[in-house]
CSV table of C-alpha atoms in Angstrom, one decimal:
chain,number,residue,atom,x,y,z
A,1,UNK,CA,3.6,-7.9,16.3
A,2,UNK,CA,5.6,-7.0,13.3
A,3,UNK,CA,7.1,-3.5,13.6
A,4,UNK,CA,8.3,-1.5,10.6
A,5,UNK,CA,9.9,1.7,11.8
A,6,UNK,CA,10.6,4.7,9.6
A,7,UNK,CA,13.3,7.0,10.9
A,8,UNK,CA,11.4,10.3,10.4
A,9,UNK,CA,7.7,11.3,10.5
A,10,UNK,CA,8.3,14.6,8.8
A,11,UNK,CA,11.2,15.8,6.7
A,12,UNK,CA,11.8,19.1,5.0
A,13,UNK,CA,14.6,19.4,2.4
A,14,UNK,CA,15.8,21.8,-0.2
A,15,UNK,CA,15.9,21.2,-4.0
A,16,UNK,CA,19.1,19.4,-5.0
A,17,UNK,CA,19.8,17.9,-1.6
A,18,UNK,CA,20.6,14.2,-1.2
A,19,UNK,CA,17.9,12.7,1.0
A,20,UNK,CA,18.0,9.4,2.9
A,21,UNK,CA,14.9,7.7,4.2
A,22,UNK,CA,15.5,4.8,6.5
A,23,UNK,CA,13.4,1.8,7.3
A,24,UNK,CA,13.9,-1.0,9.8
A,25,UNK,CA,11.8,-4.1,10.4
A,26,UNK,CA,12.1,-6.5,13.3
A,27,UNK,CA,10.5,-9.7,12.0
A,28,UNK,CA,13.3,-11.1,9.8
A,29,UNK,CA,11.3,-10.6,6.7
A,30,UNK,CA,12.9,-11.3,3.4
A,31,UNK,CA,10.9,-8.8,1.3
A,32,UNK,CA,11.0,-5.0,1.7
A,33,UNK,CA,9.4,-2.3,-0.3
A,34,UNK,CA,9.3,1.5,-0.7
A,35,UNK,CA,6.0,3.1,-1.9
A,36,UNK,CA,5.0,6.7,-2.3
A,37,UNK,CA,1.4,7.8,-1.6
A,38,UNK,CA,-0.1,10.8,-3.3
A,39,UNK,CA,-3.8,12.0,-3.1
A,40,UNK,CA,-5.7,10.6,-6.0
A,41,UNK,CA,-2.9,8.3,-7.1
A,42,UNK,CA,-2.9,5.7,-4.4
A,43,UNK,CA,0.2,3.8,-3.5
A,44,UNK,CA,2.9,3.4,-6.2
A,45,UNK,CA,5.9,1.1,-5.9
A,46,UNK,CA,9.3,2.7,-6.2
A,47,UNK,CA,11.7,-0.1,-5.4
A,48,UNK,CA,11.7,-3.5,-3.6
A,49,UNK,CA,14.1,-6.0,-2.4
A,50,UNK,CA,13.9,-9.8,-1.9
A,51,UNK,CA,17.1,-10.3,-0.1
A,52,UNK,CA,20.2,-8.5,1.2
A,53,UNK,CA,22.1,-6.6,-1.5
A,54,UNK,CA,19.3,-7.3,-4.0
A,55,UNK,CA,17.0,-4.6,-5.4
A,56,UNK,CA,14.4,-4.4,-8.1
A,57,UNK,CA,12.8,-1.4,-9.8
A,58,UNK,CA,9.1,-0.9,-9.2
A,59,UNK,CA,6.7,1.2,-11.2
A,60,UNK,CA,8.3,4.6,-10.6
A,61,UNK,CA,12.0,4.3,-9.8
A,62,UNK,CA,13.2,7.4,-11.7
A,63,UNK,CA,15.0,9.8,-9.3
A,64,UNK,CA,15.4,7.2,-6.6
A,65,UNK,CA,17.8,4.5,-5.5
A,66,UNK,CA,17.9,2.1,-2.6
A,67,UNK,CA,20.3,0.2,-0.4
A,68,UNK,CA,19.9,-3.0,1.5
A,69,UNK,CA,23.1,-3.9,3.3
A,70,UNK,CA,21.4,-5.7,6.2
A,71,UNK,CA,18.3,-7.8,6.1
A,72,UNK,CA,16.4,-5.6,8.5
A,73,UNK,CA,17.2,-2.3,6.9
A,74,UNK,CA,16.1,-0.8,3.6
A,75,UNK,CA,17.0,2.7,2.7
A,76,UNK,CA,15.5,5.0,0.0
A,77,UNK,CA,17.8,7.6,-1.5
A,78,UNK,CA,16.8,10.7,-3.4
A,79,UNK,CA,20.1,11.6,-5.2
A,80,UNK,CA,19.0,15.2,-5.9
A,81,UNK,CA,15.6,16.0,-4.4
A,82,UNK,CA,13.1,17.8,-6.6
A,83,UNK,CA,9.8,19.5,-5.7
A,84,UNK,CA,7.8,16.7,-7.5
A,85,UNK,CA,9.2,14.3,-5.0
A,86,UNK,CA,7.2,15.9,-2.2
A,87,UNK,CA,5.1,13.1,-1.0
A,88,UNK,CA,4.3,10.6,1.7
A,89,UNK,CA,6.8,7.7,1.6
A,90,UNK,CA,5.8,4.3,3.0
A,91,UNK,CA,8.1,1.4,3.8
A,92,UNK,CA,6.7,-2.1,4.0
A,93,UNK,CA,7.9,-5.6,4.6
A,94,UNK,CA,6.6,-9.1,4.1
A,95,UNK,CA,7.7,-12.7,4.8
A,96,UNK,CA,6.7,-15.9,3.1
A,97,UNK,CA,7.5,-17.1,-0.4
A,98,UNK,CA,5.8,-14.4,-2.4
A,99,UNK,CA,6.0,-10.6,-2.3
A,100,UNK,CA,2.2,-10.4,-2.3
A,101,UNK,CA,2.0,-11.9,1.1
A,102,UNK,CA,0.6,-9.7,3.8
A,103,UNK,CA,2.4,-6.4,3.7
A,104,UNK,CA,3.3,-4.7,7.0
A,105,UNK,CA,3.7,-0.9,6.6
A,106,UNK,CA,5.5,1.7,8.6
A,107,UNK,CA,3.7,4.9,9.6
A,108,UNK,CA,5.3,6.9,6.7
A,109,UNK,CA,7.6,9.8,6.2
A,110,UNK,CA,6.0,13.0,4.9
A,111,UNK,CA,8.7,14.6,2.8
A,112,UNK,CA,8.5,18.2,1.7
A,113,UNK,CA,11.0,19.4,-0.9
A,114,UNK,CA,11.2,23.2,-1.1
B,1,UNK,CA,-2.0,3.5,-16.5
B,2,UNK,CA,-4.0,2.5,-13.5
B,3,UNK,CA,-4.1,-1.3,-13.2
B,4,UNK,CA,-6.9,-1.2,-10.6
B,5,UNK,CA,-9.6,1.5,-10.7
B,6,UNK,CA,-11.3,2.3,-7.5
B,7,UNK,CA,-14.5,4.3,-6.7
B,8,UNK,CA,-15.8,6.4,-5.1
B,9,UNK,CA,-13.0,8.7,-4.1
B,10,UNK,CA,-14.8,9.6,-0.9
B,11,UNK,CA,-17.9,8.2,0.9
B,12,UNK,CA,-20.0,9.5,3.7
B,13,UNK,CA,-22.2,7.0,5.5
B,14,UNK,CA,-24.5,7.2,8.6
B,15,UNK,CA,-23.7,5.1,11.6
B,16,UNK,CA,-25.3,1.7,11.1
B,17,UNK,CA,-25.4,2.0,7.3
B,18,UNK,CA,-23.7,-0.1,4.7
B,19,UNK,CA,-20.5,1.2,3.1
B,20,UNK,CA,-19.7,-0.1,-0.4
B,21,UNK,CA,-16.4,0.5,-2.3
B,22,UNK,CA,-15.9,-0.8,-5.8
B,23,UNK,CA,-12.8,-1.8,-7.7
B,24,UNK,CA,-12.3,-2.9,-11.3
B,25,UNK,CA,-9.4,-4.5,-13.1
B,26,UNK,CA,-8.4,-5.4,-16.6
B,27,UNK,CA,-5.7,-8.0,-16.2
B,28,UNK,CA,-7.4,-11.4,-16.1
B,29,UNK,CA,-4.1,-13.0,-14.8
B,30,UNK,CA,-4.6,-11.2,-11.4
B,31,UNK,CA,-5.3,-13.9,-8.8
B,32,UNK,CA,-5.1,-12.1,-5.4
B,33,UNK,CA,-7.3,-9.2,-4.3
B,34,UNK,CA,-6.6,-7.7,-0.9
B,35,UNK,CA,-8.1,-4.7,0.8
B,36,UNK,CA,-6.0,-2.4,3.0
B,37,UNK,CA,-7.3,0.0,5.7
B,38,UNK,CA,-5.4,3.2,6.6
B,39,UNK,CA,-6.1,5.4,9.6
B,40,UNK,CA,-4.7,9.0,9.7
B,41,UNK,CA,-1.1,9.0,10.6
B,42,UNK,CA,-0.7,5.3,10.1
B,43,UNK,CA,0.4,3.0,7.4
B,44,UNK,CA,-2.1,0.8,5.6
B,45,UNK,CA,-2.9,-2.6,7.2
B,46,UNK,CA,-4.3,-5.7,5.6
B,47,UNK,CA,-8.1,-5.9,6.2
B,48,UNK,CA,-9.3,-8.8,4.2
B,49,UNK,CA,-8.3,-10.6,1.0
B,50,UNK,CA,-9.9,-12.9,-1.6
B,51,UNK,CA,-8.7,-15.2,-4.4
B,52,UNK,CA,-10.8,-15.7,-7.6
B,53,UNK,CA,-11.9,-19.3,-6.8
B,54,UNK,CA,-14.6,-17.9,-4.5
B,55,UNK,CA,-17.2,-15.2,-5.0
B,56,UNK,CA,-17.5,-13.9,-1.5
B,57,UNK,CA,-15.5,-13.8,1.7
B,58,UNK,CA,-16.7,-12.5,5.0
B,59,UNK,CA,-14.9,-11.5,8.1
B,60,UNK,CA,-17.1,-10.0,10.8
B,61,UNK,CA,-18.7,-6.9,9.3
B,62,UNK,CA,-16.4,-6.8,6.3
B,63,UNK,CA,-17.3,-8.7,3.1
B,64,UNK,CA,-15.5,-8.9,-0.2
B,65,UNK,CA,-17.7,-9.7,-3.2
B,66,UNK,CA,-15.9,-10.9,-6.3
B,67,UNK,CA,-17.3,-11.0,-9.9
B,68,UNK,CA,-14.8,-12.7,-12.1
B,69,UNK,CA,-16.7,-12.3,-15.3
B,70,UNK,CA,-17.1,-8.6,-14.8
B,71,UNK,CA,-13.6,-8.2,-13.5
B,72,UNK,CA,-14.9,-6.4,-10.4
B,73,UNK,CA,-14.7,-6.7,-6.7
B,74,UNK,CA,-16.1,-4.7,-3.9
B,75,UNK,CA,-15.8,-4.2,-0.1
B,76,UNK,CA,-19.0,-4.1,1.9
B,77,UNK,CA,-18.9,-2.8,5.5
B,78,UNK,CA,-22.1,-3.7,7.3
B,79,UNK,CA,-23.3,-1.7,10.3
B,80,UNK,CA,-20.7,0.9,9.7
B,81,UNK,CA,-19.3,2.6,12.8
B,82,UNK,CA,-17.4,5.9,13.3
B,83,UNK,CA,-14.3,3.8,14.1
B,84,UNK,CA,-14.4,2.5,10.5
B,85,UNK,CA,-13.6,6.0,9.2
B,86,UNK,CA,-10.4,5.5,7.3
B,87,UNK,CA,-9.0,5.4,3.8
B,88,UNK,CA,-9.5,2.0,2.1
B,89,UNK,CA,-7.3,0.7,-0.8
B,90,UNK,CA,-8.1,-2.2,-3.0
B,91,UNK,CA,-5.2,-4.0,-4.7
B,92,UNK,CA,-4.5,-6.9,-7.1
B,93,UNK,CA,-1.6,-9.0,-8.0
B,94,UNK,CA,-0.6,-11.9,-10.3
B,95,UNK,CA,1.2,-14.9,-8.8
B,96,UNK,CA,4.1,-13.9,-6.6
B,97,UNK,CA,4.4,-10.5,-8.3
B,98,UNK,CA,3.9,-7.2,-6.6
B,99,UNK,CA,0.6,-5.5,-5.7
B,100,UNK,CA,-1.1,-2.8,-7.8
B,101,UNK,CA,-3.1,-0.5,-5.6
B,102,UNK,CA,-6.2,1.4,-6.3
B,103,UNK,CA,-6.4,5.2,-5.7
B,104,UNK,CA,-8.1,4.9,-2.3
B,105,UNK,CA,-11.5,5.8,-0.9
B,106,UNK,CA,-11.8,8.0,2.1
B,107,UNK,CA,-14.7,6.7,4.2
B,108,UNK,CA,-16.4,8.9,6.9
B,109,UNK,CA,-19.0,7.4,9.1
B,110,UNK,CA,-21.2,10.0,10.8
B,111,UNK,CA,-22.5,9.2,14.3
């Protein structure tokens, strides 16, 4: 089975801190994604990557950046955390030729920014 | 702007009943419509998906009904079970582009 592992289940940070969320997948998938999940808003795409060192903005990239130095690892960076970035963050990966192939999600990181 | 509108926000169904979740979209270029199921503490997982060349797809107790002219699609869960209690997300995409998700429906099946 594909496994997508997110480094932290819960994270509490202070406003202004730099925050790193890490994600690792073990199926050699080309495509990786970061979503945030908020009640009443569903899943919204922050950033995605089709290959190592490549990144593309999703629907809500403001305040975030990403890094993909290795194929299996995709990091989400909050340069200066703000309270409105308190959310559940979900990492996903997919193989195949198109990004809308079956997505495999991690269990999520619940980030609280105080 | 929500590309995919999902309703209801929450749903309570008796065991053995039929659960129905509806989604609507505006972009006629969408050509892939999956449903994801999410249990508490877990990430979403693909449940079933349909492309617009068919009007219905069934996998076990789960059926997607697709109405291209109305730009609507729905998930039907027959003989709903307590183990089906989860949050369900519809989604849509165009070609090889990324998915747009609905806002989610929290389903509770009462024993």
